[in-house]
Amino acid sequence: VPMSPTSAGSVRRLERRVRTIDTMFDAWCEWLKSNHKVALLCRHGTFFQDVESLLTSRGVETFAFHETEEDAARLARQAAWLKEEGMDPFALTINFYPPVQSALAPEISYAAWIVDCTLNVRVHDPKFAGQNVHLFAFDERDMGRFTTSGYPHVHLMPQSANDERMRKIDLTEDQRNRYGSDVAFVGDALILDCNEYRNLFVPRIENLIAAEPDPLTRRAFRITILSCEETLAWFDEHPFALVDEITGRLKLKESEYRSELVKLGVGDFEHLAIMVAKEAARRQRHAFIRSMSDIGVDVWGGEDWLHVMSGRNRYRGKAEHWETLPLIYNAAKINLNITRPYSD
C-alpha cells in the first residue's frame, strides 16, 4: 500500500529511534567489555533468551542460571569468585527476582529490567532497595514509584526489539500446515496466574465477615468486597481500561477499608489493585475469545484454554517462545493481541 507523507514520516522517525537505541545498546556492550564486566543471567522471564542472545552477539561474557533459590545462591558464589579473579560481575534478571537480590554480596551489582512493572509488587517494598540494586523501567510512572520506595538507582530503558527476531521467515510447506491459521492468538488463559482474587481472596473475606464480632470491622470487610465487585462490573463495560483507571475506581471508597487490608491478607492497596486488575484481565481475555467463536480463533497457550473453547475456536497447544512463536506469527494471516491492563 503506498504510504502517505505522514505515515512515511512516522516510519522514518521509528527507524531513527531504533537506530538510536541500537547505538545506545552497542555503546553499553562496548563499555561492559572494556570494563571487564560479566553478566550473570537468571533464566527468569519469557524474554531471557532474547537478552542472552543480544549480549553474546555483541561479545559480552555471560553465564546463565536457572530460576531457583538454589541457583540464585550458585549465581552469588560465581559472582564472588569472578570478583576475586579481577572481573566485575553483575547479576541481570528480567523483572525483579528477590532470591537473587538476597543472595548477592553488597559489592555485587544487581540489575533488574522491569518489563511487567505492576506485577513486581515486591519491588515497591523498601526492604529490597539496596545500594547495589539498579532498576531499569520503560514507564516513567513506575520510575517515580521505585524512587519513592527508596531505590537509589532507577534508570529509563526504552522499549525496543531484537531485530533478528523481527523478520519475515520463509516457511516450509510442512511449517505452514503445522502452524498456519486465519486468525491466531498466543497467550496465557490467565486462569492460574489470576486466581488469587477468586480462589483465595473472596473465600477469605467471606469467612472473615462471618466470624468477625465487631460491626465496624465487618462493615469495612463488606465495603472492600463490594468495591472490588463494582470495579470488576465497571471493567466489564469498559474492557480497554488500564490499571490506573481500575485503581481509581477502587479508590472511591478506599478510606473506608484501607485500615483492614492487613487483616484481609492483602498487605497494601497496591496489592489489592493488582489482584483485581488480574481478575479483570482474565475476564477480558476469555470474553474476547468467546466473542469471536463465530469467526474462529486458533489459540496457542496453556491447556487451561480448553475450558474456554467454543464455536469455531480451536486450541492448538503450547507455544514455545524462542523457536515456535516466530513460526506461528509468520504463518497466521491475522495475529490478535489482547493486552493485560495490569502490565501493558
Tab-separated table of C-alpha atoms in Angstrom:
chain	number	residue	atom	x	y	z
A	1	VAL	CA	0.000	0.000	0.000
A	2	PRO	CA	1.509	3.396	-0.957
A	3	MET	CA	2.398	5.429	2.124
A	4	SER	CA	1.108	8.919	2.700
A	5	PRO	CA	3.742	11.560	3.622
A	6	THR	CA	2.534	11.399	7.213
A	7	SER	CA	2.935	7.643	7.547
A	8	ALA	CA	6.279	7.739	5.726
A	9	GLY	CA	7.443	10.366	8.219
A	10	SER	CA	6.296	8.160	11.087
A	11	VAL	CA	8.301	5.254	9.675
A	12	ARG	CA	11.398	7.457	9.377
A	13	ARG	CA	11.005	8.602	12.986
A	14	LEU	CA	10.650	4.971	14.092
A	15	GLU	CA	13.752	3.992	12.119
A	16	ARG	CA	15.715	6.825	13.748
A	17	ARG	CA	14.504	5.693	17.187
A	18	VAL	CA	15.556	2.095	16.510
A	19	ARG	CA	18.976	3.242	15.269
A	20	THR	CA	19.379	5.402	18.384
A	21	ILE	CA	18.504	2.501	20.690
A	22	ASP	CA	20.825	0.176	18.754
A	23	THR	CA	23.639	2.728	19.122
A	24	MET	CA	22.940	3.035	22.866
A	25	PHE	CA	22.939	-0.736	23.258
A	26	ASP	CA	26.153	-1.184	21.236
A	27	ALA	CA	27.858	1.530	23.296
A	28	TRP	CA	26.726	-0.124	26.526
A	29	CYS	CA	28.068	-3.509	25.376
A	30	GLU	CA	31.435	-1.939	24.465
A	31	TRP	CA	31.533	-0.332	27.914
A	32	LEU	CA	30.768	-3.695	29.550
A	33	LYS	CA	33.598	-5.388	27.645
A	34	SER	CA	36.172	-2.626	28.206
A	35	ASN	CA	35.451	-2.664	31.947
A	36	HIS	CA	35.717	-6.488	32.150
A	37	LYS	CA	32.130	-6.844	33.273
A	38	VAL	CA	30.479	-10.258	33.187
A	39	ALA	CA	26.696	-10.695	33.001
A	40	LEU	CA	25.261	-13.372	35.288
A	41	LEU	CA	21.792	-14.039	33.883
A	42	CYS	CA	18.914	-15.688	35.697
A	43	ARG	CA	16.531	-17.678	33.473
A	44	HIS	CA	13.652	-15.700	34.932
A	45	GLY	CA	11.085	-14.347	32.484
A	46	THR	CA	9.951	-15.128	28.963
A	47	PHE	CA	12.485	-12.838	27.271
A	48	PHE	CA	15.596	-14.307	28.892
A	49	GLN	CA	16.870	-15.867	25.652
A	50	ASP	CA	16.411	-12.615	23.730
A	51	VAL	CA	18.576	-10.743	26.217
A	52	GLU	CA	21.199	-13.501	26.359
A	53	SER	CA	21.323	-13.678	22.549
A	54	LEU	CA	21.810	-9.922	22.174
A	55	LEU	CA	24.565	-9.738	24.793
A	56	THR	CA	26.514	-12.717	23.482
A	57	SER	CA	26.179	-11.485	19.869
A	58	ARG	CA	27.954	-8.289	20.986
A	59	GLY	CA	30.757	-10.259	22.650
A	60	VAL	CA	29.703	-9.763	26.290
A	61	GLU	CA	30.681	-12.696	28.504
A	62	THR	CA	27.630	-14.289	30.127
A	63	PHE	CA	26.756	-17.120	32.491
A	64	ALA	CA	23.179	-18.391	32.844
A	65	PHE	CA	21.481	-19.867	35.908
A	66	HIS	CA	18.085	-21.432	36.469
A	67	GLU	CA	15.178	-19.779	38.265
A	68	THR	CA	15.510	-21.429	41.672
A	69	GLU	CA	16.694	-20.217	45.053
A	70	GLU	CA	19.459	-22.829	44.939
A	71	ASP	CA	20.686	-21.467	41.602
A	72	ALA	CA	20.434	-17.915	42.939
A	73	ALA	CA	22.925	-18.977	45.605
A	74	ARG	CA	25.151	-20.536	42.904
A	75	LEU	CA	24.945	-17.291	40.936
A	76	ALA	CA	26.093	-15.369	44.011
A	77	ARG	CA	29.045	-17.741	44.542
A	78	GLN	CA	30.045	-17.394	40.873
A	79	ALA	CA	29.897	-13.612	41.209
A	80	ALA	CA	32.130	-13.667	44.294
A	81	TRP	CA	34.679	-15.899	42.514
A	82	LEU	CA	34.748	-13.661	39.421
A	83	LYS	CA	35.283	-10.653	41.678
A	84	GLU	CA	38.286	-12.371	43.271
A	85	GLU	CA	39.677	-13.078	39.781
A	86	GLY	CA	39.651	-9.374	38.928
A	87	MET	CA	36.457	-9.337	36.865
A	88	ASP	CA	33.482	-7.084	37.567
A	89	PRO	CA	30.369	-9.297	37.564
A	90	PHE	CA	26.782	-8.133	37.804
A	91	ALA	CA	23.526	-10.070	38.016
A	92	LEU	CA	20.806	-9.379	35.458
A	93	THR	CA	17.211	-10.608	35.598
A	94	ILE	CA	14.024	-9.979	33.645
A	95	ASN	CA	11.770	-8.382	36.269
A	96	PHE	CA	12.776	-8.174	39.904
A	97	TYR	CA	13.695	-11.535	41.470
A	98	PRO	CA	14.180	-11.287	45.280
A	99	PRO	CA	16.188	-14.554	45.701
A	100	VAL	CA	18.956	-13.120	43.517
A	101	GLN	CA	18.996	-9.783	45.326
A	102	SER	CA	19.060	-11.522	48.715
A	103	ALA	CA	21.882	-13.916	47.763
A	104	LEU	CA	24.292	-11.351	46.297
A	105	ALA	CA	27.043	-9.751	48.348
A	106	PRO	CA	26.574	-5.955	48.746
A	107	GLU	CA	29.516	-5.199	46.455
A	108	ILE	CA	27.975	-7.102	43.515
A	109	SER	CA	25.607	-5.037	41.387
A	110	TYR	CA	22.147	-6.365	40.588
A	111	ALA	CA	20.316	-5.021	37.510
A	112	ALA	CA	16.609	-5.809	37.095
A	113	TRP	CA	14.947	-4.987	33.780
A	114	ILE	CA	11.324	-4.406	34.766
A	115	VAL	CA	9.152	-5.351	31.785
A	116	ASP	CA	5.952	-6.062	33.772
A	117	CYS	CA	6.221	-3.217	36.254
A	118	THR	CA	2.970	-3.527	38.141
A	119	LEU	CA	3.412	-7.281	38.526
A	120	ASN	CA	6.502	-6.609	40.599
A	121	VAL	CA	4.648	-5.669	43.773
A	122	ARG	CA	7.642	-6.693	45.866
A	123	VAL	CA	9.789	-4.108	44.072
A	124	HIS	CA	7.846	-1.424	45.927
A	125	ASP	CA	8.903	-2.899	49.295
A	126	PRO	CA	11.671	-0.633	50.698
A	127	LYS	CA	13.470	-3.602	52.281
A	128	PHE	CA	14.724	-4.613	48.798
A	129	ALA	CA	16.119	-1.137	47.992
A	130	GLY	CA	19.809	-1.896	48.483
A	131	GLN	CA	22.617	0.323	47.196
A	132	ASN	CA	23.669	-2.443	44.792
A	133	VAL	CA	20.248	-2.624	43.082
A	134	HIS	CA	19.715	-0.914	39.719
A	135	LEU	CA	16.187	-0.885	38.311
A	136	PHE	CA	15.552	-0.302	34.597
A	137	ALA	CA	11.969	0.554	33.619
A	138	PHE	CA	10.280	1.664	30.392
A	139	ASP	CA	7.447	3.516	32.148
A	140	GLU	CA	8.323	6.857	33.757
A	141	ARG	CA	5.421	6.497	36.206
A	142	ASP	CA	6.987	3.327	37.577
A	143	MET	CA	10.339	5.080	37.836
A	144	GLY	CA	8.681	7.565	40.192
A	145	ARG	CA	7.172	4.766	42.279
A	146	PHE	CA	10.531	2.993	42.585
A	147	THR	CA	12.296	6.203	43.585
A	148	THR	CA	9.619	6.913	46.209
A	149	SER	CA	10.148	3.389	47.587
A	150	GLY	CA	13.784	4.285	48.265
A	151	TYR	CA	15.713	2.790	45.341
A	152	PRO	CA	18.832	4.914	44.747
A	153	HIS	CA	19.473	3.794	41.138
A	154	VAL	CA	16.456	3.949	38.804
A	155	HIS	CA	17.001	4.234	35.046
A	156	LEU	CA	14.829	4.624	31.956
A	157	MET	CA	15.171	1.725	29.498
A	158	PRO	CA	13.332	2.370	26.203
A	159	GLN	CA	11.205	-0.420	24.778
A	160	SER	CA	12.869	-1.988	21.796
A	161	ALA	CA	13.010	-5.261	19.894
A	162	ASN	CA	15.555	-7.851	18.902
A	163	ASP	CA	15.658	-7.101	15.172
A	164	GLU	CA	16.988	-10.586	14.493
A	165	ARG	CA	13.618	-11.866	15.672
A	166	MET	CA	11.548	-9.295	13.736
A	167	ARG	CA	11.972	-10.736	10.276
A	168	LYS	CA	9.996	-12.491	7.585
A	169	ILE	CA	10.504	-16.260	7.702
A	170	ASP	CA	10.255	-18.321	4.528
A	171	LEU	CA	8.129	-21.137	5.887
A	172	THR	CA	8.253	-24.655	4.504
A	173	GLU	CA	5.041	-26.337	3.396
A	174	ASP	CA	5.162	-28.535	6.489
A	175	GLN	CA	5.511	-25.467	8.755
A	176	ARG	CA	2.567	-23.756	7.070
A	177	ASN	CA	0.408	-26.816	7.583
A	178	ARG	CA	1.518	-27.189	11.181
A	179	TYR	CA	1.307	-23.568	12.330
A	180	GLY	CA	-0.889	-21.809	9.772
A	181	SER	CA	-4.222	-20.175	10.652
A	182	ASP	CA	-6.511	-17.396	9.511
A	183	VAL	CA	-6.642	-15.769	12.961
A	184	ALA	CA	-4.184	-16.650	15.732
A	185	PHE	CA	-3.814	-15.642	19.355
A	186	VAL	CA	-0.852	-16.591	21.537
A	187	GLY	CA	-1.121	-16.068	25.275
A	188	ASP	CA	-1.930	-17.370	28.708
A	189	ALA	CA	-5.523	-18.094	29.687
A	190	LEU	CA	-4.648	-16.309	32.977
A	191	ILE	CA	-6.554	-18.915	34.981
A	192	LEU	CA	-3.675	-19.955	37.229
A	193	ASP	CA	-1.851	-16.588	37.194
A	194	CYS	CA	-5.001	-14.672	38.107
A	195	ASN	CA	-6.739	-16.995	40.563
A	196	GLU	CA	-5.784	-15.161	43.747
A	197	TYR	CA	-8.896	-12.985	43.754
A	198	ARG	CA	-11.476	-15.716	43.043
A	199	ASN	CA	-9.886	-18.685	44.801
A	200	LEU	CA	-8.194	-17.083	47.795
A	201	PHE	CA	-9.308	-13.523	48.485
A	202	VAL	CA	-13.094	-13.869	48.064
A	203	PRO	CA	-13.420	-17.041	50.231
A	204	ARG	CA	-11.131	-15.500	52.864
A	205	ILE	CA	-13.136	-12.288	53.137
A	206	GLU	CA	-16.439	-14.199	53.263
A	207	ASN	CA	-15.124	-16.307	56.166
A	208	LEU	CA	-13.855	-13.207	57.970
A	209	ILE	CA	-17.206	-11.458	57.603
A	210	ALA	CA	-18.964	-14.476	59.098
A	211	ALA	CA	-16.540	-14.698	62.028
A	212	GLU	CA	-15.916	-11.000	62.824
A	213	PRO	CA	-17.705	-9.843	66.015
A	214	ASP	CA	-17.041	-6.106	65.571
A	215	PRO	CA	-19.759	-4.498	63.375
A	216	LEU	CA	-17.488	-1.680	62.151
A	217	THR	CA	-14.816	-4.127	61.012
A	218	ARG	CA	-17.468	-6.290	59.371
A	219	ARG	CA	-18.716	-3.224	57.516
A	220	ALA	CA	-15.186	-2.434	56.293
A	221	PHE	CA	-14.811	-6.014	55.018
A	222	ARG	CA	-18.118	-5.768	53.147
A	223	ILE	CA	-17.162	-2.417	51.595
A	224	THR	CA	-13.881	-3.955	50.417
A	225	ILE	CA	-15.512	-6.842	48.542
A	226	LEU	CA	-18.277	-4.544	47.261
A	227	SER	CA	-15.691	-2.100	45.876
A	228	CYS	CA	-13.866	-4.948	44.140
A	229	GLU	CA	-17.029	-6.376	42.586
A	230	GLU	CA	-18.274	-2.940	41.483
A	231	THR	CA	-14.893	-2.250	39.894
A	232	LEU	CA	-14.974	-5.563	38.018
A	233	ALA	CA	-18.553	-4.904	36.847
A	234	TRP	CA	-17.434	-1.474	35.621
A	235	PHE	CA	-14.488	-3.071	33.803
A	236	ASP	CA	-16.849	-5.471	32.015
A	237	GLU	CA	-18.425	-2.347	30.484
A	238	HIS	CA	-15.042	-0.677	29.836
A	239	PRO	CA	-12.795	-3.575	28.747
A	240	PHE	CA	-9.947	-1.402	27.471
A	241	ALA	CA	-9.339	0.368	30.778
A	242	LEU	CA	-5.805	0.244	32.181
A	243	VAL	CA	-4.642	-0.401	35.713
A	244	ASP	CA	-4.616	3.290	36.710
A	245	GLU	CA	-8.323	3.540	35.867
A	246	ILE	CA	-9.071	0.340	37.780
A	247	THR	CA	-7.145	1.733	40.735
A	248	GLY	CA	-9.155	4.946	40.506
A	249	ARG	CA	-12.424	3.006	40.828
A	250	LEU	CA	-11.146	1.131	43.882
A	251	LYS	CA	-10.015	4.382	45.491
A	252	LEU	CA	-13.581	5.747	45.587
A	253	LYS	CA	-14.187	4.015	48.955
A	254	GLU	CA	-10.598	3.277	49.912
A	255	SER	CA	-10.698	5.370	53.089
A	256	GLU	CA	-13.421	3.090	54.465
A	257	TYR	CA	-11.437	-0.138	54.241
A	258	ARG	CA	-7.695	0.614	53.882
A	259	SER	CA	-7.008	0.054	57.597
A	260	GLU	CA	-8.336	-3.521	57.367
A	261	LEU	CA	-6.277	-4.701	54.378
A	262	VAL	CA	-3.652	-6.406	56.541
A	263	LYS	CA	-6.361	-8.469	58.243
A	264	LEU	CA	-7.575	-9.497	54.800
A	265	GLY	CA	-4.129	-10.861	53.927
A	266	VAL	CA	-3.552	-8.267	51.203
A	267	GLY	CA	-0.933	-6.045	52.816
A	268	ASP	CA	-1.480	-2.797	50.947
A	269	PHE	CA	-3.776	-1.067	48.487
A	270	GLU	CA	-1.485	-1.641	45.502
A	271	HIS	CA	-1.614	-5.414	46.037
A	272	LEU	CA	-5.420	-5.246	46.102
A	273	ALA	CA	-5.496	-3.184	42.891
A	274	ILE	CA	-3.210	-5.576	41.017
A	275	MET	CA	-5.194	-8.586	42.234
A	276	VAL	CA	-8.443	-7.066	40.933
A	277	ALA	CA	-6.759	-5.984	37.667
A	278	LYS	CA	-5.565	-9.550	37.093
A	279	GLU	CA	-9.088	-10.866	37.564
A	280	ALA	CA	-10.307	-8.193	35.135
A	281	ALA	CA	-7.687	-9.307	32.600
A	282	ARG	CA	-8.781	-12.931	32.885
A	283	ARG	CA	-12.420	-11.967	32.242
A	284	GLN	CA	-11.466	-9.710	29.347
A	285	ARG	CA	-9.304	-12.294	27.615
A	286	HIS	CA	-11.886	-15.068	27.900
A	287	ALA	CA	-14.761	-12.814	26.796
A	288	PHE	CA	-12.799	-11.594	23.777
A	289	ILE	CA	-12.001	-15.108	22.543
A	290	ARG	CA	-15.586	-16.304	23.148
A	291	SER	CA	-16.937	-13.292	21.238
A	292	MET	CA	-15.031	-14.433	18.150
A	293	SER	CA	-16.257	-18.029	18.209
A	294	ASP	CA	-18.330	-17.470	15.072
A	295	ILE	CA	-15.195	-16.343	13.173
A	296	GLY	CA	-12.815	-18.852	14.694
A	297	VAL	CA	-9.542	-18.143	16.505
A	298	ASP	CA	-6.646	-20.582	16.750
A	299	VAL	CA	-5.455	-20.205	20.340
A	300	TRP	CA	-1.929	-21.143	21.442
A	301	GLY	CA	-1.083	-21.337	25.149
A	302	GLY	CA	-1.588	-23.447	28.245
A	303	GLU	CA	-4.150	-26.247	28.457
A	304	ASP	CA	-6.409	-24.018	30.582
A	305	TRP	CA	-7.700	-22.658	27.273
A	306	LEU	CA	-9.538	-25.956	26.719
A	307	HIS	CA	-12.158	-24.738	29.221
A	308	VAL	CA	-12.764	-21.578	27.182
A	309	MET	CA	-13.076	-23.019	23.655
A	310	SER	CA	-16.452	-22.742	21.916
A	311	GLY	CA	-17.864	-22.499	18.392
A	312	ARG	CA	-15.181	-22.381	15.697
A	313	ASN	CA	-12.366	-21.510	18.113
A	314	ARG	CA	-9.609	-24.116	18.286
A	315	TYR	CA	-6.980	-24.862	20.917
A	316	ARG	CA	-3.680	-25.531	19.109
A	317	GLY	CA	-1.344	-26.318	22.014
A	318	LYS	CA	1.525	-24.631	23.814
A	319	ALA	CA	3.770	-22.134	22.025
A	320	GLU	CA	7.460	-22.247	22.892
A	321	HIS	CA	8.826	-18.687	22.906
A	322	TRP	CA	12.187	-18.919	21.154
A	323	GLU	CA	11.627	-21.297	18.221
A	324	THR	CA	7.883	-21.811	17.786
A	325	LEU	CA	6.492	-18.317	18.362
A	326	PRO	CA	8.032	-16.747	15.219
A	327	LEU	CA	6.644	-19.609	13.112
A	328	ILE	CA	3.113	-19.101	14.481
A	329	TYR	CA	3.225	-15.355	13.903
A	330	ASN	CA	4.551	-15.745	10.364
A	331	ALA	CA	2.094	-18.491	9.426
A	332	ALA	CA	-1.057	-16.622	10.542
A	333	LYS	CA	-2.949	-14.215	8.294
A	334	ILE	CA	-4.047	-12.166	11.331
A	335	ASN	CA	-2.416	-12.114	14.794
A	336	LEU	CA	-4.504	-10.896	17.735
A	337	ASN	CA	-3.049	-9.007	20.688
A	338	ILE	CA	-5.189	-8.852	23.835
A	339	THR	CA	-3.402	-6.627	26.329
A	340	ARG	CA	-3.383	-7.127	30.083
A	341	PRO	CA	-4.447	-3.984	31.962
A	342	TYR	CA	-2.076	-4.690	34.841
A	343	SER	CA	1.104	-4.727	32.734
A	344	ASP	CA	0.558	-3.414	29.194
